[in-house]
Short mmCIF file of C-alpha atoms in Angstrom, two decimals:
data_model
loop_
_atom_site.label_atom_id
_atom_site.label_comp_id
_atom_site.label_asym_id
_atom_site.label_seq_id
_atom_site.Cartn_x
_atom_site.Cartn_y
_atom_site.Cartn_z
CA MET A 1 32.07 36.16 107.01
CA ARG A 2 35.26 35.00 108.75
CA VAL A 3 33.41 32.44 110.90
CA ARG A 4 34.05 30.23 107.85
CA GLU A 5 37.80 30.30 108.53
CA ILE A 6 37.26 29.02 112.08
CA ILE A 7 35.03 26.17 110.95
CA GLU A 8 37.63 25.22 108.29
CA ARG A 9 40.26 24.94 111.08
CA HIS A 10 38.04 23.05 113.56
CA PRO A 11 39.76 20.02 115.16
CA ARG A 12 36.72 17.73 114.88
CA SER A 13 35.50 16.35 111.58
CA ILE A 14 32.49 18.24 110.25
CA TYR A 15 29.41 15.99 110.38
CA VAL A 16 27.95 17.16 107.07
CA ASP A 17 29.04 18.87 103.82
CA ARG A 18 31.09 21.80 105.06
CA GLU A 19 30.15 24.29 102.38
CA VAL A 20 26.42 23.83 102.99
CA LEU A 21 26.89 24.04 106.75
CA VAL A 22 29.00 27.20 106.60
CA ARG A 23 26.54 28.91 104.30
CA CYS A 24 23.67 28.09 106.68
CA ALA A 25 25.55 29.48 109.68
CA GLU A 26 26.48 32.67 107.79
CA GLU A 27 22.91 33.21 106.58
CA CYS A 28 21.53 32.76 110.10
CA PHE A 29 23.85 35.41 111.55
CA GLU A 30 23.17 37.71 108.57
CA CYS A 31 19.41 37.29 109.00
CA SER A 32 19.56 37.91 112.75
CA ALA A 33 21.33 41.23 112.18
CA THR A 34 19.01 42.22 109.34
CA CYS A 35 15.84 41.45 111.32
CA THR A 36 17.15 43.45 114.29
CA ALA A 37 17.73 46.39 111.94
CA CYS A 38 14.37 46.05 110.16
CA ALA A 39 12.39 45.85 113.43
CA ASP A 40 14.06 49.11 114.46
CA ALA A 41 13.52 50.78 111.07
CA CYS A 42 9.82 49.83 111.22
CA LEU A 43 9.63 51.25 114.76
CA GLY A 44 11.01 54.55 113.46
CA GLU A 45 8.46 54.90 110.62
CA PRO A 46 5.65 57.48 110.96
CA ASP A 47 3.10 54.73 110.16
CA GLY A 48 4.44 52.40 112.83
CA ALA A 49 0.93 51.18 113.70
CA GLU A 50 0.76 49.39 110.33
CA LEU A 51 4.02 47.67 111.07
CA VAL A 52 3.31 46.15 114.48
CA ARG A 53 3.19 42.59 113.15
CA ALA A 54 6.35 43.13 111.08
CA ILE A 55 8.19 44.36 114.19
CA ARG A 56 7.03 41.42 116.29
CA LEU A 57 7.97 38.78 113.73
CA SER A 58 11.33 40.45 113.06
CA ASP A 59 12.03 40.42 116.81
CA ASP A 60 11.29 36.68 116.97
CA CYS A 61 13.27 35.98 113.79
CA ALA A 62 16.34 37.87 115.08
CA ASP A 63 16.37 35.75 118.25
CA VAL A 64 15.65 32.41 116.54
CA CYS A 65 18.26 33.01 113.80
CA ASP A 66 20.92 33.92 116.37
CA ALA A 67 20.32 30.76 118.44
CA THR A 68 20.22 28.61 115.28
CA GLY A 69 23.36 30.22 113.87
CA ARG A 70 25.21 29.48 117.10
CA ALA A 71 24.04 25.84 117.23
CA VAL A 72 24.92 25.24 113.56
CA THR A 73 28.34 26.89 114.00
CA ARG A 74 29.37 24.53 116.81
CA GLN A 75 31.02 21.29 115.54
CA THR A 76 32.02 19.63 118.82
CA GLU A 77 29.73 16.72 119.85
CA PRO A 78 26.55 17.92 118.15
CA ASP A 79 23.11 16.40 118.78
CA ARG A 80 21.70 15.93 115.29
CA GLY A 81 18.08 15.88 116.43
CA LEU A 82 18.54 19.27 118.07
CA ILE A 83 20.27 20.77 115.02
CA ARG A 84 17.46 19.49 112.81
CA ALA A 85 14.74 20.95 115.07
CA ALA A 86 16.53 24.29 115.36
CA ILE A 87 16.82 24.57 111.58
CA GLU A 88 13.15 23.66 111.11
CA THR A 89 12.14 26.41 113.56
CA CYS A 90 14.42 28.85 111.73
CA ILE A 91 12.75 27.99 108.40
CA ILE A 92 9.29 28.66 109.86
CA SER A 93 10.46 31.91 111.45
CA CYS A 94 12.13 33.20 108.27
CA ARG A 95 9.05 32.34 106.19
CA ALA A 96 6.66 34.12 108.58
CA CYS A 97 8.85 37.23 108.71
CA ALA A 98 9.37 37.28 104.91
CA GLU A 99 5.63 37.02 104.25
CA GLU A 100 4.82 39.91 106.57
CA CYS A 101 7.69 42.11 105.36
CA ASP A 102 6.68 41.44 101.74
CA ARG A 103 3.31 43.04 102.49
CA HIS A 104 5.12 46.31 103.25
CA ALA A 105 7.86 46.07 100.60
CA ALA A 106 6.21 48.54 98.22
CA HIS A 107 6.11 51.27 100.88
CA HIS A 108 9.22 50.45 102.90
CA ASP A 109 12.32 49.39 101.04
CA HIS A 110 13.93 48.07 104.25
CA CYS A 111 11.09 45.54 104.45
CA ARG A 112 11.87 44.42 100.88
CA VAL A 113 15.52 43.86 101.81
CA CYS A 114 14.55 42.05 105.02
CA ALA A 115 12.17 39.73 103.15
CA GLU A 116 14.93 38.89 100.66
CA VAL A 117 17.42 38.08 103.41
CA CYS A 118 14.83 35.93 105.24
CA ARG A 119 14.11 33.93 102.07
CA SER A 120 17.81 33.46 101.43
CA CYS A 121 18.27 32.19 105.00
CA GLU A 122 15.25 29.90 104.62
CA GLN A 123 16.85 28.41 101.48
CA ALA A 124 20.22 27.87 103.17
CA CYS A 125 18.42 26.16 106.09
CA ASN A 126 16.48 23.92 103.70
CA ASP A 127 19.72 22.96 101.93
CA LEU A 128 21.34 21.92 105.22
CA LEU A 129 18.20 20.16 106.46
CA ALA A 130 18.21 18.00 103.31
CA LEU A 131 21.61 16.59 104.37
CA LEU A 132 20.70 15.84 108.00
CA MET B 1 9.92 36.10 138.14
CA ARG B 2 8.43 39.54 137.61
CA VAL B 3 8.00 39.01 133.85
CA ARG B 4 4.67 37.51 134.96
CA GLU B 5 3.46 40.94 136.12
CA ILE B 6 4.13 42.41 132.68
CA ILE B 7 2.27 39.64 130.88
CA GLU B 8 -0.68 40.10 133.27
CA ARG B 9 -0.80 43.80 132.26
CA HIS B 10 -0.39 43.24 128.51
CA PRO B 11 -2.89 45.20 126.37
CA ARG B 12 -3.60 42.33 123.97
CA SER B 13 -5.59 39.28 124.97
CA ILE B 14 -3.37 36.30 125.70
CA TYR B 15 -3.87 33.62 123.03
CA VAL B 16 -3.72 30.67 125.40
CA ASP B 17 -4.16 29.86 129.12
CA ARG B 18 -2.12 32.57 130.82
CA GLU B 19 -0.83 30.54 133.74
CA VAL B 20 0.58 27.82 131.46
CA LEU B 21 2.15 30.40 129.17
CA VAL B 22 3.76 32.39 131.98
CA ARG B 23 5.19 29.25 133.53
CA CYS B 24 6.71 28.20 130.19
CA ALA B 25 8.31 31.63 129.70
CA GLU B 26 9.71 31.63 133.25
CA GLU B 27 11.11 28.10 132.90
CA CYS B 28 12.81 28.97 129.60
CA PHE B 29 14.59 31.99 131.10
CA GLU B 30 15.48 29.98 134.22
CA CYS B 31 16.86 27.13 132.10
CA SER B 32 18.88 29.50 129.90
CA ALA B 33 20.60 30.97 132.96
CA THR B 34 21.16 27.56 134.54
CA CYS B 35 22.67 26.06 131.38
CA THR B 36 25.00 29.06 131.01
CA ALA B 37 26.15 28.50 134.59
CA CYS B 38 26.52 24.71 134.21
CA ALA B 39 28.54 24.98 131.00
CA ASP B 40 30.92 27.29 132.83
CA ALA B 41 31.07 25.09 135.95
CA CYS B 42 31.89 22.07 133.75
CA LEU B 43 34.59 24.12 132.01
CA GLY B 44 36.15 24.86 135.41
CA GLU B 45 36.29 21.20 136.53
CA PRO B 46 39.68 19.42 136.60
CA ASP B 47 38.19 16.58 134.51
CA GLY B 48 36.87 18.95 131.84
CA ALA B 49 37.70 16.46 129.07
CA GLU B 50 34.90 14.17 130.33
CA LEU B 51 32.47 17.04 130.18
CA VAL B 52 32.97 18.28 126.62
CA ARG B 53 29.58 17.02 125.45
CA ALA B 54 27.84 18.44 128.53
CA ILE B 55 29.39 21.85 127.83
CA ARG B 56 28.38 21.81 124.18
CA LEU B 57 24.78 20.79 124.85
CA SER B 58 24.46 23.31 127.70
CA ASP B 59 25.72 26.05 125.35
CA ASP B 60 23.08 25.11 122.76
CA CYS B 61 20.36 24.80 125.41
CA ALA B 62 21.16 28.23 126.89
CA ASP B 63 20.76 29.84 123.46
CA VAL B 64 17.65 27.90 122.42
CA CYS B 65 15.91 28.50 125.78
CA ASP B 66 16.62 32.24 125.62
CA ALA B 67 15.19 32.59 122.11
CA THR B 68 12.16 30.45 123.03
CA GLY B 69 11.56 32.35 126.27
CA ARG B 70 11.56 35.63 124.36
CA ALA B 71 9.16 34.35 121.67
CA VAL B 72 6.76 32.87 124.27
CA THR B 73 6.89 36.07 126.34
CA ARG B 74 5.73 38.26 123.45
CA GLN B 75 1.92 38.50 123.15
CA THR B 76 1.53 41.01 120.32
CA GLU B 77 0.56 39.45 116.96
CA PRO B 78 2.11 36.01 117.51
CA ASP B 79 2.58 33.43 114.74
CA ARG B 80 1.29 30.21 116.31
CA GLY B 81 3.24 27.95 113.96
CA LEU B 82 6.46 29.65 114.97
CA ILE B 83 5.69 29.46 118.70
CA ARG B 84 4.89 25.77 118.33
CA ALA B 85 8.12 25.03 116.45
CA ALA B 86 10.22 27.03 118.93
CA ILE B 87 8.74 25.10 121.85
CA GLU B 88 9.33 21.76 120.12
CA THR B 89 12.98 22.67 119.57
CA CYS B 90 13.26 23.73 123.21
CA ILE B 91 11.85 20.37 124.35
CA ILE B 92 14.43 18.48 122.25
CA SER B 93 17.24 20.71 123.50
CA CYS B 94 16.26 20.37 127.19
CA ARG B 95 15.96 16.59 126.85
CA ALA B 96 19.39 16.23 125.20
CA CYS B 97 21.05 18.43 127.83
CA ALA B 98 19.30 16.66 130.73
CA GLU B 99 20.33 13.21 129.47
CA GLU B 100 23.98 14.22 129.19
CA CYS B 101 24.06 16.10 132.51
CA ASP B 102 22.42 13.11 134.24
CA ARG B 103 25.42 10.99 133.21
CA HIS B 104 27.63 13.28 135.32
CA ALA B 105 25.21 13.94 138.19
CA ALA B 106 26.87 11.52 140.59
CA HIS B 107 30.24 13.28 140.27
CA HIS B 108 29.15 16.86 139.69
CA ASP B 109 26.24 18.17 141.68
CA HIS B 110 25.84 21.17 139.35
CA CYS B 111 25.06 18.71 136.55
CA ARG B 112 22.35 17.16 138.74
CA VAL B 113 20.76 20.58 139.29
CA CYS B 114 21.05 21.45 135.59
CA ALA B 115 19.37 18.17 134.55
CA GLU B 116 16.51 18.88 136.98
CA VAL B 117 16.00 22.39 135.62
CA CYS B 118 16.09 21.12 132.02
CA ARG B 119 13.45 18.47 132.78
CA SER B 120 11.28 21.04 134.51
CA CYS B 121 11.55 23.34 131.47
CA GLU B 122 10.78 20.40 129.15
CA GLN B 123 7.61 19.72 131.17
CA ALA B 124 6.48 23.36 131.07
CA CYS B 125 7.05 23.41 127.28
CA ASN B 126 5.05 20.21 126.86
CA ASP B 127 2.20 21.70 128.90
CA LEU B 128 2.07 24.79 126.68
CA LEU B 129 2.46 22.77 123.49
CA ALA B 130 -0.61 20.73 124.43
CA LEU B 131 -2.69 23.93 124.30
CA LEU B 132 -1.43 25.20 120.94
CA MET C 1 16.30 31.44 140.52
CA ARG C 2 18.10 28.09 140.48
CA VAL C 3 21.20 29.52 138.78
CA ARG C 4 22.21 30.24 142.39
CA GLU C 5 22.49 26.50 143.10
CA ILE C 6 24.92 26.06 140.20
CA ILE C 7 27.12 28.94 141.32
CA GLU C 8 27.15 27.51 144.87
CA ARG C 9 28.48 24.21 143.44
CA HIS C 10 31.05 25.78 141.10
CA PRO C 11 34.50 24.12 141.27
CA ARG C 12 36.44 27.41 141.17
CA SER C 13 36.54 29.82 144.08
CA ILE C 14 34.20 32.76 143.54
CA TYR C 15 36.25 35.96 143.07
CA VAL C 16 33.95 38.19 145.10
CA ASP C 17 31.24 37.95 147.79
CA ARG C 18 28.99 35.19 146.49
CA GLU C 19 25.69 36.54 147.72
CA VAL C 20 26.22 39.91 146.01
CA LEU C 21 27.36 38.22 142.80
CA VAL C 22 24.43 35.80 142.67
CA ARG C 23 21.95 38.59 143.27
CA CYS C 24 23.44 40.64 140.43
CA ALA C 25 23.26 37.69 138.01
CA GLU C 26 19.65 36.94 138.98
CA GLU C 27 18.61 40.58 138.61
CA CYS C 28 20.22 40.82 135.17
CA PHE C 29 18.33 37.77 133.87
CA GLU C 30 15.11 39.01 135.50
CA CYS C 31 15.53 42.45 133.94
CA SER C 32 16.30 41.01 130.49
CA ALA C 33 13.04 39.02 130.56
CA THR C 34 11.03 41.96 131.92
CA CYS C 35 12.35 44.40 129.30
CA THR C 36 11.58 41.92 126.51
CA ALA C 37 8.01 41.68 127.83
CA CYS C 38 7.61 45.44 128.32
CA ALA C 39 8.87 46.27 124.80
CA ASP C 40 6.25 43.88 123.44
CA ALA C 41 3.47 45.22 125.70
CA CYS C 42 4.29 48.78 124.57
CA LEU C 43 4.22 47.60 120.94
CA GLY C 44 0.71 46.22 121.51
CA GLU C 45 -0.69 49.44 122.98
CA PRO C 46 -3.07 51.57 120.87
CA ASP C 47 -0.88 54.64 121.54
CA GLY C 48 2.30 52.88 120.40
CA ALA C 49 3.61 56.09 118.80
CA GLU C 50 4.09 57.60 122.27
CA LEU C 51 6.06 54.57 123.34
CA VAL C 52 8.68 54.37 120.58
CA ARG C 53 11.53 55.46 122.84
CA ALA C 54 10.40 53.08 125.61
CA ILE C 55 10.42 50.19 123.12
CA ARG C 56 13.86 51.04 121.81
CA LEU C 57 15.44 51.40 125.25
CA SER C 58 13.76 48.20 126.48
CA ASP C 59 15.14 46.35 123.46
CA ASP C 60 18.66 47.57 124.24
CA CYS C 61 18.26 46.85 127.96
CA ALA C 62 17.04 43.28 127.32
CA ASP C 63 20.15 42.56 125.22
CA VAL C 64 22.64 44.29 127.54
CA CYS C 65 21.20 42.64 130.68
CA ASP C 66 21.34 39.18 129.07
CA ALA C 67 25.01 39.58 128.05
CA THR C 68 25.89 41.02 131.48
CA GLY C 69 23.99 38.27 133.32
CA ARG C 70 25.90 35.62 131.37
CA ALA C 71 29.29 37.24 132.01
CA VAL C 72 28.58 37.69 135.75
CA THR C 73 27.31 34.10 136.03
CA ARG C 74 30.54 32.61 134.69
CA GLN C 75 33.17 31.97 137.43
CA THR C 76 35.92 30.24 135.43
CA GLU C 77 38.92 32.49 134.66
CA PRO C 78 37.10 35.83 134.63
CA ASP C 79 38.63 39.08 133.35
CA ARG C 80 37.79 41.59 136.07
CA GLY C 81 38.13 44.61 133.80
CA LEU C 82 35.56 43.13 131.44
CA ILE C 83 33.15 42.26 134.24
CA ARG C 84 33.45 45.79 135.60
CA ALA C 85 32.81 47.39 132.19
CA ALA C 86 29.83 45.10 131.49
CA ILE C 87 28.25 46.01 134.82
CA GLU C 88 28.81 49.73 134.23
CA THR C 89 27.08 49.46 130.85
CA CYS C 90 24.22 47.55 132.47
CA ILE C 91 23.79 50.30 135.07
CA ILE C 92 23.58 52.96 132.36
CA SER C 93 21.15 50.87 130.33
CA CYS C 94 18.86 50.14 133.30
CA ARG C 95 18.85 53.80 134.31
CA ALA C 96 17.94 55.01 130.79
CA CYS C 97 15.15 52.43 130.46
CA ALA C 98 13.77 53.15 133.96
CA GLU C 99 13.66 56.91 133.32
CA GLU C 100 11.76 56.48 130.06
CA CYS C 101 9.36 53.84 131.44
CA ASP C 102 8.67 56.04 134.47
CA ARG C 103 7.34 58.72 132.10
CA HIS C 104 4.61 56.27 131.02
CA ALA C 105 3.98 54.58 134.39
CA ALA C 106 0.78 56.51 135.11
CA HIS C 107 -0.83 55.33 131.87
CA HIS C 108 0.75 51.90 131.46
CA ASP C 109 1.19 49.76 134.53
CA HIS C 110 3.60 47.43 132.70
CA CYS C 111 5.95 50.42 132.34
CA ARG C 112 5.75 51.00 136.11
CA VAL C 113 6.73 47.38 136.76
CA CYS C 114 9.53 47.54 134.18
CA ALA C 115 10.95 50.72 135.72
CA GLU C 116 10.93 49.06 139.16
CA VAL C 117 12.75 45.98 137.87
CA CYS C 118 15.33 48.16 136.05
CA ARG C 119 16.04 50.15 139.21
CA SER C 120 16.37 46.96 141.24
CA CYS C 121 18.85 45.59 138.67
CA GLU C 122 20.74 48.89 138.67
CA GLN C 123 21.08 48.63 142.47
CA ALA C 124 22.30 45.02 142.35
CA CYS C 125 24.87 46.02 139.72
CA ASN C 126 26.05 48.94 141.83
CA ASP C 127 26.43 46.63 144.84
CA LEU C 128 28.61 44.22 142.85
CA LEU C 129 30.60 47.03 141.23
CA ALA C 130 31.50 48.36 144.68
CA LEU C 131 33.30 45.07 145.40
CA LEU C 132 35.27 44.86 142.16
CA MET D 1 26.67 42.18 105.34
CA ARG D 2 23.21 43.23 104.19
CA VAL D 3 22.37 44.91 107.51
CA ARG D 4 24.05 47.91 105.82
CA GLU D 5 21.20 48.12 103.29
CA ILE D 6 18.63 48.36 106.08
CA ILE D 7 20.52 51.11 107.88
CA GLU D 8 20.84 53.03 104.59
CA ARG D 9 17.02 52.90 104.24
CA HIS D 10 16.25 53.79 107.87
CA PRO D 11 13.56 56.51 108.23
CA ARG D 12 15.37 58.38 111.02
CA SER D 13 18.52 60.39 110.41
CA ILE D 14 21.64 58.54 111.51
CA TYR D 15 23.17 60.27 114.54
CA VAL D 16 26.77 59.84 113.46
CA ASP D 17 28.84 59.17 110.29
CA ARG D 18 26.97 56.30 108.65
CA GLU D 19 29.97 54.48 107.19
CA VAL D 20 31.74 54.30 110.56
CA LEU D 21 28.56 53.18 112.31
CA VAL D 22 27.76 50.46 109.76
CA ARG D 23 31.28 49.11 109.91
CA CYS D 24 31.13 48.92 113.73
CA ALA D 25 27.80 47.05 113.63
CA GLU D 26 29.09 44.60 111.01
CA GLU D 27 32.31 43.94 112.93
CA CYS D 28 30.39 43.30 116.17
CA PHE D 29 28.15 40.68 114.51
CA GLU D 30 31.16 39.16 112.73
CA CYS D 31 33.12 38.98 116.00
CA SER D 32 30.20 37.44 117.89
CA ALA D 33 29.95 34.62 115.33
CA THR D 34 33.73 34.11 115.23
CA CYS D 35 34.07 33.95 119.04
CA THR D 36 31.19 31.43 119.22
CA ALA D 37 33.03 29.28 116.67
CA CYS D 38 36.45 29.65 118.33
CA ALA D 39 35.12 28.75 121.79
CA ASP D 40 33.68 25.58 120.27
CA ALA D 41 36.86 24.78 118.29
CA CYS D 42 38.92 25.19 121.49
CA LEU D 43 36.49 22.89 123.32
CA GLY D 44 37.04 20.24 120.65
CA GLU D 45 40.86 20.31 120.89
CA PRO D 46 42.68 17.39 122.60
CA ASP D 47 44.54 19.91 124.81
CA GLY D 48 41.33 21.63 125.95
CA ALA D 49 42.70 22.13 129.47
CA GLU D 50 45.20 24.69 128.10
CA LEU D 51 42.38 26.57 126.44
CA VAL D 52 39.97 27.06 129.36
CA ARG D 53 40.64 30.80 129.59
CA ALA D 54 40.35 31.20 125.80
CA ILE D 55 36.95 29.46 125.89
CA ARG D 56 35.67 31.59 128.74
CA LEU D 57 36.74 34.90 127.21
CA SER D 58 35.38 33.89 123.78
CA ASP D 59 32.03 33.04 125.42
CA ASP D 60 31.90 36.48 127.05
CA CYS D 61 33.04 38.22 123.86
CA ALA D 62 30.39 36.47 121.74
CA ASP D 63 27.65 37.70 124.10
CA VAL D 64 29.00 41.25 124.52
CA CYS D 65 29.58 41.70 120.77
CA ASP D 66 26.05 40.51 119.96
CA ALA D 67 24.42 42.92 122.43
CA THR D 68 26.66 45.78 121.23
CA GLY D 69 26.00 45.00 117.57
CA ARG D 70 22.25 45.12 118.19
CA ALA D 71 22.44 48.42 120.11
CA VAL D 72 24.66 50.05 117.46
CA THR D 73 22.40 48.79 114.65
CA ARG D 74 19.29 50.46 116.08
CA GLN D 75 18.85 54.09 114.90
CA THR D 76 15.47 54.96 116.46
CA GLU D 77 15.73 57.19 119.56
CA PRO D 78 19.17 56.09 120.73
CA ASP D 79 20.63 56.94 124.15
CA ARG D 80 24.16 58.11 123.33
CA GLY D 81 25.49 57.42 126.83
CA LEU D 82 24.38 53.81 126.55
CA ILE D 83 25.85 53.36 123.07
CA ARG D 84 29.14 54.80 124.29
CA ALA D 85 29.26 52.48 127.33
CA ALA D 86 28.35 49.43 125.24
CA ILE D 87 31.15 50.18 122.77
CA GLU D 88 33.66 50.70 125.56
CA THR D 89 32.74 47.32 127.04
CA CYS D 90 33.04 45.73 123.61
CA ILE D 91 36.54 47.19 123.20
CA ILE D 92 37.65 45.75 126.55
CA SER D 93 36.10 42.37 125.74
CA CYS D 94 37.70 42.16 122.27
CA ARG D 95 41.09 43.13 123.66
CA ALA D 96 40.95 40.51 126.45
CA CYS D 97 39.89 37.78 124.02
CA ALA D 98 42.50 38.76 121.42
CA GLU D 99 45.31 38.73 123.99
CA GLU D 100 44.39 35.25 125.22
CA CYS D 101 43.83 33.81 121.72
CA ASP D 102 47.17 35.26 120.58
CA ARG D 103 48.89 33.12 123.22
CA HIS D 104 47.57 30.01 121.41
CA ALA D 105 47.89 31.26 117.84
CA ALA D 106 51.07 29.31 117.09
CA HIS D 107 49.42 25.99 118.00
CA HIS D 108 45.82 26.64 116.99
CA ASP D 109 45.21 28.54 113.77
CA HIS D 110 41.56 29.18 114.72
CA CYS D 111 42.84 31.18 117.69
CA ARG D 112 44.99 33.27 115.30
CA VAL D 113 41.92 34.04 113.16
CA CYS D 114 39.81 34.83 116.23
CA ALA D 115 42.45 37.23 117.60
CA GLU D 116 42.56 39.02 114.23
CA VAL D 117 38.77 39.40 114.11
CA CYS D 118 38.70 40.66 117.72
CA ARG D 119 41.35 43.30 116.96
CA SER D 120 39.49 44.38 113.84
CA CYS D 121 36.28 44.74 115.88
CA GLU D 122 38.16 46.65 118.59
CA GLN D 123 39.43 49.08 115.92
CA ALA D 124 35.94 49.60 114.43
CA CYS D 125 34.59 50.28 117.93
CA ASN D 126 37.36 52.77 118.63
CA ASP D 127 36.60 54.56 115.35
CA LEU D 128 32.93 54.91 116.27
CA LEU D 129 33.68 55.88 119.86
CA ALA D 130 35.83 58.76 118.59
CA LEU D 131 32.74 60.26 116.93
CA LEU D 132 30.39 59.95 119.93
#
């Protein structure tokens, strides 16, 4: 994503390894979009009743990932405690959504993709958290 | 806010004391709107350079409060660990924003209001967290 | 909502009648929260299959109302053409969601409330649009 | 972005050329992230006072692009009138932000990147609008 190019040109010094930070921001935005799409794909399935929990957790994960992605993207005067807490919440949200989507992966390929993206975002968040 | 009326008519049983939950949801949405407005009011001040940190923390707080308000509002198949983490992040975000806005309260009355709303949201989050 | 107090203390002159503007901002945030809650209440209903379109339109309306509420709230250096377009989209979104929720109002009281809130937001948007 | 893989696996038939739709959704999410980053980079510049309008329009554009990206991404029971209006608002928002960021492109390379991303998003929106 091109958000990387903005962060590379930011006037303030980045408070942590830039590559790890950029990857976390990108994964959060990616995961927010993917969870929005998967919640909607689940809603459109004929067996939607089976997918109620997947829809709910994808809705939460889309919102949490978007807020976390925005907070991680900003480099001006960050509050480290807030960034850390936001990332921890994002990890919990991605894990919950991945676990539920995995349960439906055999029947719904969009749930398999969503679970993969959630786990990738969880990993990128863990990598950044380790540096904070 | 009328979101209360929806939660009172929700088909699933609420997983925690309803009054405490509704108040937390309302305060999160209120605080998100207030922080959006205060960030913009700070941006419009002639001494904007003094307010850079207030703007940044209000931006974060607006996003975190919105995501938390949405997650708390939803009653269908919640993940308690996720709700707890989201509320904890919201508490940290409201506290950071309130502390910074308090530093400018004497010169900018909108910062005084914003700090009050953040502290009120922090309290409502703490009250819900105590029940989870 | 207390966002009103921030707008009343904003350093820049408001570009339109303040009372009409504040009411539009408040209604947008109110409607975003209500639609988030109604989408989730519909998802939790045993006859969720009947409510798929209501969920989808409430999801859209929650997102559109939040973005519009934020844009209307900001008073620093607005672009009038953008504010006008955002409000027009919000009107269309509120109308579509209200029409669909009305179809379910007899069976689901949360849909009745949601339709009322959407129509109230639509009216507040129309009132502001008339001044722009 | 991997949101494409979800849309390709969506159970409902896509209501318009899939490639054009996916590209519009991706560009909206990309532009939302980029505008969030550029608003923050502008805020961190020593000459922030010159960049007040760029910050404000980037804030609006981040919010509008996110809401539009979500609405375009959803394929279940869409309201075409709403999708059309959302895209039109996104076009106006991207154009306003690009014009302002272009004014600062010579001094701030992040503004040059942001203007490019906004124009690319505007084009993707126009391409989708032509099919609706």
